[in-house]
């Protein structure tokens, strides 16, 4: 089980990571919202423990971004806010559970175990994203179409990942911008067209059909490949 801890209090983050590691979880840490979301969107975590108040991007914003990306990762929101309206706001942002600080580590472990069971009973494997012969190996960070390896830049990887997470759905240029260039300012919609073009060149060898459909005036869709 892989757990991501996003907490700007580094002492608390280390304590949580140590407690989880002693229970044989694999734990990664991030200490600000942007770095945490970047790790989370890789799609390799079973549970993410997310503090509400973070520099760069707060916990509810991270939860909303994770749900927009259709991640199956279970989200546990940590906060000192214990009012009912705060809990409602946390759950509305996409959190699966909510733990008020200060908390006992025993309770944290119980909640992580419960989320882990729920995750494994309902979620598909996060080892790879696949559509026909097109495969992204998330653990080893490799991509291929059939037997052909794809050498992708980080931006091309993120773009293909988002398309694969939403196979058969038309994504607007703004949705793609928000996911692929989420931390960058002043990125124009034309960049989506440029990188779709780059990605198509790498995906499509001679004679291979183009799986990316342009929906004029809207955006792009990765067609379902039933091979």
mmCIF file of C-alpha atoms in Angstrom:
data_model
loop_
_atom_site.group_PDB
_atom_site.id
_atom_site.type_symbol
_atom_site.label_atom_id
_atom_site.label_comp_id
_atom_site.label_asym_id
_atom_site.label_seq_id
_atom_site.Cartn_x
_atom_site.Cartn_y
_atom_site.Cartn_z
ATOM 1 C CA UNK A 1 0.000 0.000 0.000
ATOM 2 C CA UNK A 2 1.348 3.405 -0.976
ATOM 3 C CA UNK A 3 0.440 6.476 1.057
ATOM 4 C CA UNK A 4 1.188 10.122 0.268
ATOM 5 C CA UNK A 5 1.408 12.581 3.178
ATOM 6 C CA UNK A 6 0.939 16.238 2.186
ATOM 7 C CA UNK A 7 1.668 18.283 5.310
ATOM 8 C CA UNK A 8 3.642 21.533 5.681
ATOM 9 C CA UNK A 9 4.459 20.843 9.346
ATOM 10 C CA UNK A 10 7.537 18.777 8.575
ATOM 11 C CA UNK A 11 7.833 17.394 12.097
ATOM 12 C CA UNK A 12 4.258 16.098 11.985
ATOM 13 C CA UNK A 13 4.778 14.772 8.460
ATOM 14 C CA UNK A 14 7.823 12.796 9.609
ATOM 15 C CA UNK A 15 5.927 11.400 12.595
ATOM 16 C CA UNK A 16 2.986 10.325 10.450
ATOM 17 C CA UNK A 17 5.338 8.781 7.887
ATOM 18 C CA UNK A 18 7.203 6.862 10.604
ATOM 19 C CA UNK A 19 3.994 5.513 12.143
ATOM 20 C CA UNK A 20 2.735 4.386 8.736
ATOM 21 C CA UNK A 21 6.084 2.871 7.792
ATOM 22 C CA UNK A 22 6.046 0.805 10.978
ATOM 23 C CA UNK A 23 2.756 -0.634 9.726
ATOM 24 C CA UNK A 24 4.488 -1.562 6.442
ATOM 25 C CA UNK A 25 3.008 1.171 4.270
ATOM 26 C CA UNK A 26 5.206 2.780 1.613
ATOM 27 C CA UNK A 27 5.140 6.494 2.371
ATOM 28 C CA UNK A 28 6.098 9.594 0.386
ATOM 29 C CA UNK A 29 5.957 13.143 1.722
ATOM 30 C CA UNK A 30 5.337 16.595 0.271
ATOM 31 C CA UNK A 31 5.416 19.830 2.261
ATOM 32 C CA UNK A 32 3.467 22.236 0.058
ATOM 33 C CA UNK A 33 0.298 21.994 -1.972
ATOM 34 C CA UNK A 34 1.789 22.213 -5.425
ATOM 35 C CA UNK A 35 4.452 19.553 -4.859
ATOM 36 C CA UNK A 36 1.849 17.353 -3.194
ATOM 37 C CA UNK A 37 -0.610 17.615 -6.059
ATOM 38 C CA UNK A 38 2.150 16.901 -8.557
ATOM 39 C CA UNK A 39 2.909 13.616 -6.767
ATOM 40 C CA UNK A 40 -0.751 12.764 -6.268
ATOM 41 C CA UNK A 41 -1.635 13.199 -9.943
ATOM 42 C CA UNK A 42 0.836 10.487 -10.897
ATOM 43 C CA UNK A 43 -1.914 8.119 -9.825
ATOM 44 C CA UNK A 44 0.261 5.667 -7.887
ATOM 45 C CA UNK A 45 -1.094 6.158 -4.351
ATOM 46 C CA UNK A 46 -3.771 4.167 -2.569
ATOM 47 C CA UNK A 47 -4.364 6.794 0.135
ATOM 48 C CA UNK A 48 -3.387 10.461 0.426
ATOM 49 C CA UNK A 49 -3.356 12.253 3.778
ATOM 50 C CA UNK A 50 -3.811 15.951 2.985
ATOM 51 C CA UNK A 51 -3.567 18.893 5.388
ATOM 52 C CA UNK A 52 -6.170 21.620 4.894
ATOM 53 C CA UNK A 53 -3.867 24.642 5.290
ATOM 54 C CA UNK A 54 -0.947 24.348 2.884
ATOM 55 C CA UNK A 55 1.248 26.874 1.071
ATOM 56 C CA UNK A 56 0.606 27.119 -2.645
ATOM 57 C CA UNK A 57 -2.631 25.142 -2.816
ATOM 58 C CA UNK A 58 -4.845 24.170 0.090
ATOM 59 C CA UNK A 59 -6.200 20.729 0.914
ATOM 60 C CA UNK A 60 -9.720 21.164 -0.509
ATOM 61 C CA UNK A 61 -8.241 22.468 -3.784
ATOM 62 C CA UNK A 62 -6.028 19.362 -3.955
ATOM 63 C CA UNK A 63 -9.061 17.154 -3.352
ATOM 64 C CA UNK A 64 -11.014 18.893 -6.109
ATOM 65 C CA UNK A 65 -8.115 18.531 -8.556
ATOM 66 C CA UNK A 66 -7.754 14.836 -7.713
ATOM 67 C CA UNK A 67 -11.433 14.216 -8.321
ATOM 68 C CA UNK A 68 -11.378 16.223 -11.559
ATOM 69 C CA UNK A 69 -8.559 13.926 -12.719
ATOM 70 C CA UNK A 70 -10.709 10.911 -11.746
ATOM 71 C CA UNK A 71 -8.084 9.504 -9.392
ATOM 72 C CA UNK A 72 -9.254 6.506 -7.386
ATOM 73 C CA UNK A 73 -6.932 7.455 -4.507
ATOM 74 C CA UNK A 74 -8.715 7.673 -1.151
ATOM 75 C CA UNK A 75 -8.347 11.150 0.377
ATOM 76 C CA UNK A 76 -8.094 11.823 4.129
ATOM 77 C CA UNK A 77 -8.240 15.519 5.000
ATOM 78 C CA UNK A 78 -6.438 16.737 8.154
ATOM 79 C CA UNK A 79 -7.450 20.008 9.775
ATOM 80 C CA UNK A 80 -7.805 21.923 13.011
ATOM 81 C CA UNK A 81 -11.254 23.005 11.775
ATOM 82 C CA UNK A 82 -13.830 20.944 13.611
ATOM 83 C CA UNK A 83 -17.085 22.772 12.899
ATOM 84 C CA UNK A 84 -19.839 20.991 11.007
ATOM 85 C CA UNK A 85 -19.697 23.489 8.143
ATOM 86 C CA UNK A 86 -15.950 22.867 7.776
ATOM 87 C CA UNK A 87 -16.509 19.111 7.570
ATOM 88 C CA UNK A 88 -19.222 19.632 4.960
ATOM 89 C CA UNK A 89 -16.853 21.823 2.914
ATOM 90 C CA UNK A 90 -14.141 19.173 3.190
ATOM 91 C CA UNK A 91 -16.387 16.349 2.024
ATOM 92 C CA UNK A 92 -17.843 18.521 -0.730
ATOM 93 C CA UNK A 93 -14.314 19.093 -2.061
ATOM 94 C CA UNK A 94 -13.935 15.351 -2.644
ATOM 95 C CA UNK A 95 -12.395 14.090 0.598
ATOM 96 C CA UNK A 96 -13.364 10.554 1.643
ATOM 97 C CA UNK A 97 -12.666 11.087 5.340
ATOM 98 C CA UNK A 98 -11.873 13.920 7.733
ATOM 99 C CA UNK A 99 -9.678 13.918 10.855
ATOM 100 C CA UNK A 100 -9.477 16.850 13.271
ATOM 101 C CA UNK A 101 -6.139 17.877 14.815
ATOM 102 C CA UNK A 102 -4.829 17.042 17.321
ATOM 103 C CA UNK A 103 -5.425 13.348 16.728
ATOM 104 C CA UNK A 104 -4.186 10.045 18.114
ATOM 105 C CA UNK A 105 -2.015 8.046 15.749
ATOM 106 C CA UNK A 106 -4.094 4.976 16.581
ATOM 107 C CA UNK A 107 -7.151 6.717 15.124
ATOM 108 C CA UNK A 108 -5.185 7.801 12.055
ATOM 109 C CA UNK A 109 -4.139 4.192 11.438
ATOM 110 C CA UNK A 110 -7.697 2.936 11.832
ATOM 111 C CA UNK A 111 -8.939 5.461 9.286
ATOM 112 C CA UNK A 112 -6.134 4.681 6.812
ATOM 113 C CA UNK A 113 -6.859 0.950 7.113
ATOM 114 C CA UNK A 114 -10.563 1.560 6.506
ATOM 115 C CA UNK A 115 -9.838 3.705 3.459
ATOM 116 C CA UNK A 116 -7.377 1.094 2.198
ATOM 117 C CA UNK A 117 -10.001 -1.653 2.396
ATOM 118 C CA UNK A 118 -12.517 0.529 0.585
ATOM 119 C CA UNK A 119 -9.953 1.404 -2.065
ATOM 120 C CA UNK A 120 -8.960 -2.216 -2.743
ATOM 121 C CA UNK A 121 -12.540 -3.401 -2.873
ATOM 122 C CA UNK A 122 -13.647 -0.831 -5.460
ATOM 123 C CA UNK A 123 -10.640 0.542 -7.370
ATOM 124 C CA UNK A 124 -8.865 -0.923 -10.388
ATOM 125 C CA UNK A 125 -5.132 -1.494 -10.397
ATOM 126 C CA UNK A 126 -3.074 1.684 -10.602
ATOM 127 C CA UNK A 127 -0.081 -0.065 -12.115
ATOM 128 C CA UNK A 128 -0.974 1.085 -15.609
ATOM 129 C CA UNK A 129 -3.400 2.971 -17.795
ATOM 130 C CA UNK A 130 -4.398 1.064 -20.928
ATOM 131 C CA UNK A 131 -6.498 1.665 -24.026
ATOM 132 C CA UNK A 132 -6.097 -1.126 -26.545
ATOM 133 C CA UNK A 133 -2.401 -1.335 -27.436
ATOM 134 C CA UNK A 134 -1.629 2.025 -25.834
ATOM 135 C CA UNK A 135 -0.182 1.530 -22.340
ATOM 136 C CA UNK A 136 1.239 3.852 -19.676
ATOM 137 C CA UNK A 137 3.142 1.961 -16.967
ATOM 138 C CA UNK A 138 2.758 4.270 -13.964
ATOM 139 C CA UNK A 139 5.104 2.364 -11.671
ATOM 140 C CA UNK A 140 8.036 2.238 -14.088
ATOM 141 C CA UNK A 141 7.137 5.437 -15.949
ATOM 142 C CA UNK A 142 7.266 3.873 -19.400
ATOM 143 C CA UNK A 143 4.903 4.175 -22.355
ATOM 144 C CA UNK A 144 4.301 1.955 -25.356
ATOM 145 C CA UNK A 145 1.961 1.380 -28.258
ATOM 146 C CA UNK A 146 1.954 -2.310 -28.984
ATOM 147 C CA UNK A 147 5.581 -3.407 -28.955
ATOM 148 C CA UNK A 148 6.850 0.094 -29.761
ATOM 149 C CA UNK A 149 8.246 2.177 -26.882
ATOM 150 C CA UNK A 150 7.253 5.843 -26.746
ATOM 151 C CA UNK A 151 9.852 8.410 -25.691
ATOM 152 C CA UNK A 152 7.704 11.140 -24.131
ATOM 153 C CA UNK A 153 8.659 14.438 -22.550
ATOM 154 C CA UNK A 154 7.124 15.170 -19.115
ATOM 155 C CA UNK A 155 4.469 17.399 -20.685
ATOM 156 C CA UNK A 156 3.593 14.800 -23.339
ATOM 157 C CA UNK A 157 3.382 12.161 -20.600
ATOM 158 C CA UNK A 158 0.973 14.269 -18.529
ATOM 159 C CA UNK A 159 -1.143 14.978 -21.595
ATOM 160 C CA UNK A 160 -1.386 11.311 -22.570
ATOM 161 C CA UNK A 161 -2.080 10.342 -18.948
ATOM 162 C CA UNK A 162 -5.014 12.755 -18.780
ATOM 163 C CA UNK A 163 -6.425 11.468 -22.063
ATOM 164 C CA UNK A 164 -6.108 7.861 -20.866
ATOM 165 C CA UNK A 165 -7.824 8.665 -17.584
ATOM 166 C CA UNK A 166 -10.758 10.000 -19.597
ATOM 167 C CA UNK A 167 -10.980 7.596 -22.544
ATOM 168 C CA UNK A 168 -14.045 8.236 -24.684
ATOM 169 C CA UNK A 169 -14.749 11.621 -23.119
ATOM 170 C CA UNK A 170 -14.305 14.940 -24.867
ATOM 171 C CA UNK A 171 -11.971 17.193 -22.874
ATOM 172 C CA UNK A 172 -11.994 20.932 -23.410
ATOM 173 C CA UNK A 173 -8.778 22.832 -23.970
ATOM 174 C CA UNK A 174 -9.276 24.539 -20.599
ATOM 175 C CA UNK A 175 -9.603 21.198 -18.819
ATOM 176 C CA UNK A 176 -6.386 20.024 -20.436
ATOM 177 C CA UNK A 177 -4.620 23.263 -19.538
ATOM 178 C CA UNK A 178 -5.728 22.986 -15.919
ATOM 179 C CA UNK A 179 -4.403 19.429 -15.625
ATOM 180 C CA UNK A 180 -1.206 19.492 -17.687
ATOM 181 C CA UNK A 181 -0.042 23.049 -16.923
ATOM 182 C CA UNK A 182 -1.708 23.428 -13.519
ATOM 183 C CA UNK A 183 1.132 25.401 -11.876
ATOM 184 C CA UNK A 184 2.190 27.591 -14.771
ATOM 185 C CA UNK A 185 0.950 31.082 -15.400
ATOM 186 C CA UNK A 186 0.199 32.698 -18.763
ATOM 187 C CA UNK A 187 -0.043 29.417 -20.693
ATOM 188 C CA UNK A 188 -2.213 29.995 -23.757
ATOM 189 C CA UNK A 189 -4.777 27.512 -25.152
ATOM 190 C CA UNK A 190 -2.664 27.237 -28.311
ATOM 191 C CA UNK A 191 -0.152 25.205 -26.284
ATOM 192 C CA UNK A 192 -2.696 22.400 -26.108
ATOM 193 C CA UNK A 193 -2.820 22.262 -29.914
ATOM 194 C CA UNK A 194 0.984 22.270 -30.105
ATOM 195 C CA UNK A 195 1.429 19.390 -27.665
ATOM 196 C CA UNK A 196 -1.423 17.361 -29.157
ATOM 197 C CA UNK A 197 0.500 17.622 -32.422
ATOM 198 C CA UNK A 198 3.747 16.508 -30.732
ATOM 199 C CA UNK A 199 1.974 13.602 -29.068
ATOM 200 C CA UNK A 200 0.327 12.458 -32.288
ATOM 201 C CA UNK A 201 3.711 12.296 -34.033
ATOM 202 C CA UNK A 202 5.011 9.949 -31.360
ATOM 203 C CA UNK A 203 1.877 7.840 -31.047
ATOM 204 C CA UNK A 204 1.230 7.220 -34.709
ATOM 205 C CA UNK A 205 3.660 5.186 -36.772
ATOM 206 C CA UNK A 206 3.052 4.729 -40.504
ATOM 207 C CA UNK A 207 -0.297 3.080 -41.116
ATOM 208 C CA UNK A 208 -1.506 3.324 -37.534
ATOM 209 C CA UNK A 209 -4.856 5.030 -36.899
ATOM 210 C CA UNK A 210 -4.798 8.243 -34.870
ATOM 211 C CA UNK A 211 -6.594 7.556 -31.549
ATOM 212 C CA UNK A 212 -6.907 11.280 -30.731
ATOM 213 C CA UNK A 213 -10.004 12.914 -32.184
ATOM 214 C CA UNK A 214 -10.254 16.683 -32.583
ATOM 215 C CA UNK A 215 -13.684 17.950 -31.558
ATOM 216 C CA UNK A 216 -13.858 21.221 -33.418
ATOM 217 C CA UNK A 217 -14.494 24.232 -31.236
ATOM 218 C CA UNK A 218 -14.314 22.169 -28.046
ATOM 219 C CA UNK A 219 -11.179 20.090 -27.514
ATOM 220 C CA UNK A 220 -9.975 16.499 -27.902
ATOM 221 C CA UNK A 221 -11.047 12.939 -27.191
ATOM 222 C CA UNK A 222 -9.069 9.695 -26.967
ATOM 223 C CA UNK A 223 -11.196 7.123 -28.760
ATOM 224 C CA UNK A 224 -11.946 3.826 -27.030
ATOM 225 C CA UNK A 225 -9.827 1.069 -28.598
ATOM 226 C CA UNK A 226 -11.489 -2.313 -28.090
ATOM 227 C CA UNK A 227 -8.576 -4.323 -29.511
#
